[in-house]
GROMACS .gro file of C-alpha atoms in nm:
model
  103
    1MET     CA    1   0.000   0.000   0.000
    2ALA     CA    2   0.146   0.333  -0.102
    3GLY     CA    3   0.168   0.594   0.174
    4ILE     CA    4   0.096   0.368   0.472
    5HIS     CA    5   0.249   0.636   0.695
    6ARG     CA    6  -0.060   0.851   0.633
    7LEU     CA    7  -0.279   0.576   0.778
    8PHE     CA    8  -0.070   0.536   1.094
    9ALA     CA    9  -0.125   0.903   1.173
   10HIS     CA   10  -0.497   0.822   1.219
   11ALA     CA   11  -0.470   0.478   1.383
   12GLN     CA   12  -0.606   0.593   1.719
   13GLU     CA   13  -0.904   0.765   1.557
   14LEU     CA   14  -0.979   0.454   1.349
   15SER     CA   15  -0.959   0.232   1.658
   16SER     CA   16  -1.219   0.440   1.840
   17GLY     CA   17  -1.490   0.375   1.579
   18ARG     CA   18  -1.767   0.119   1.594
   19VAL     CA   19  -1.725   0.043   1.222
   20VAL     CA   20  -1.484   0.157   0.950
   21ILE     CA   21  -1.554   0.191   0.579
   22ALA     CA   22  -1.240   0.143   0.368
   23ILE     CA   23  -1.275   0.265   0.009
   24ALA     CA   24  -0.990   0.174  -0.224
   25GLY     CA   25  -0.911   0.109  -0.585
   26MET     CA   26  -0.591  -0.011  -0.750
   27GLU     CA   27  -0.478  -0.322  -0.557
   28GLY     CA   28  -0.739  -0.282  -0.279
   29THR     CA   29  -0.512  -0.350   0.018
   30LEU     CA   30  -0.643  -0.066   0.237
   31ALA     CA   31  -0.920  -0.276   0.394
   32SER     CA   32  -0.677  -0.552   0.496
   33VAL     CA   33  -0.435  -0.306   0.651
   34ILE     CA   34  -0.711  -0.133   0.848
   35GLY     CA   35  -0.854  -0.472   0.945
   36GLY     CA   36  -0.519  -0.554   1.103
   37LEU     CA   37  -0.518  -0.229   1.304
   38VAL     CA   38  -0.872  -0.218   1.445
   39SER     CA   39  -1.101  -0.457   1.633
   40CYS     CA   40  -1.429  -0.328   1.487
   41PRO     CA   41  -1.591  -0.442   1.160
   42VAL     CA   42  -1.438  -0.308   0.839
   43ILE     CA   43  -1.658  -0.269   0.532
   44ALA     CA   44  -1.445  -0.276   0.218
   45VAL     CA   45  -1.559  -0.084  -0.090
   46PRO     CA   46  -1.363  -0.150  -0.408
   47THR     CA   47  -1.367   0.134  -0.661
   48SER     CA   48  -1.347   0.122  -1.036
   49VAL     CA   49  -1.069   0.382  -1.031
   50GLY     CA   50  -0.728   0.257  -1.129
   51TYR     CA   51  -0.488   0.192  -1.411
   52GLY     CA   52  -0.290  -0.102  -1.539
   53ALA     CA   53  -0.446  -0.430  -1.428
   54SER     CA   54  -0.720  -0.284  -1.209
   55PHE     CA   55  -0.987  -0.415  -1.450
   56GLU     CA   56  -1.241  -0.148  -1.351
   57GLY     CA   57  -1.237  -0.251  -0.985
   58LEU     CA   58  -1.224  -0.628  -1.020
   59THR     CA   59  -0.868  -0.648  -0.886
   60ALA     CA   60  -0.962  -0.451  -0.574
   61LEU     CA   61  -1.281  -0.655  -0.526
   62LEU     CA   62  -1.097  -0.986  -0.541
   63ALA     CA   63  -0.828  -0.859  -0.304
   64MET     CA   64  -1.091  -0.744  -0.054
   65LEU     CA   65  -1.283  -1.071  -0.077
   66SER     CA   66  -0.956  -1.258  -0.018
   67SER     CA   67  -0.852  -1.053   0.287
   68CYS     CA   68  -0.719  -1.259   0.574
   69ALA     CA   69  -0.780  -0.980   0.828
   70SER     CA   70  -1.058  -1.062   1.072
   71GLY     CA   71  -1.378  -0.861   1.049
   72VAL     CA   72  -1.339  -0.743   0.689
   73SER     CA   73  -1.639  -0.782   0.459
   74ALA     CA   74  -1.676  -0.643   0.108
   75VAL     CA   75  -1.958  -0.486  -0.090
   76ASN     CA   76  -1.976  -0.460  -0.467
   77ILE     CA   77  -1.762  -0.230  -0.681
   78ASP     CA   78  -1.847   0.139  -0.625
   79SER     CA   79  -2.123   0.048  -0.375
   80GLY     CA   80  -2.061   0.328  -0.127
   81PHE     CA   81  -2.431   0.350  -0.048
   82GLY     CA   82  -2.446  -0.020   0.042
   83ALA     CA   83  -2.145   0.018   0.271
   84ALA     CA   84  -2.292   0.327   0.438
   85TYR     CA   85  -2.624   0.152   0.495
   86GLN     CA   86  -2.453  -0.147   0.659
   87ALA     CA   87  -2.238   0.086   0.872
   88SER     CA   88  -2.551   0.270   0.984
   89LEU     CA   89  -2.711  -0.059   1.087
   90ILE     CA   90  -2.401  -0.151   1.287
   91ASN     CA   91  -2.391   0.193   1.451
   92HIS     CA   92  -2.754   0.159   1.560
   93LEU     CA   93  -2.713  -0.184   1.719
   94GLY     CA   94  -2.805  -0.175   2.085
   95PRO     CA   95  -2.769  -0.434   2.354
   96ARG     CA   96  -2.933  -0.761   2.259
   97ALA     CA   97  -3.257  -0.840   2.436
   98ALA     CA   98  -3.256  -1.140   2.668
   99ALA     CA   99  -3.533  -1.301   2.463
  100ALA     CA  100  -3.320  -1.281   2.150
  101LEU     CA  101  -3.055  -1.496   2.317
  102ASP     CA  102  -3.296  -1.786   2.376
  103VAL     CA  103  -3.267  -1.984   2.057
   0.00000   0.00000   0.00000
């Protein structure tokens, strides 16, 4: 990942979130790197931006789907709305009701 030093400058802020949305094109490694730094869910959004072998976002999508970092999940290429909707659902989760635990 190019410029990883810029990410480290915000590591504490990222760690304080309940969910992180990582939007990246090119090789799509941003989500994996953030997933290794934080303990909250990371929603990966591949973008169609890129050059060379980015294949209009397919390279980033496959990299994000193949992430070995825990808690990383991916949405479709350029699906920022889908990622934001999922993040909103996560942010609005409250404590689970006792009845919901009885399965």
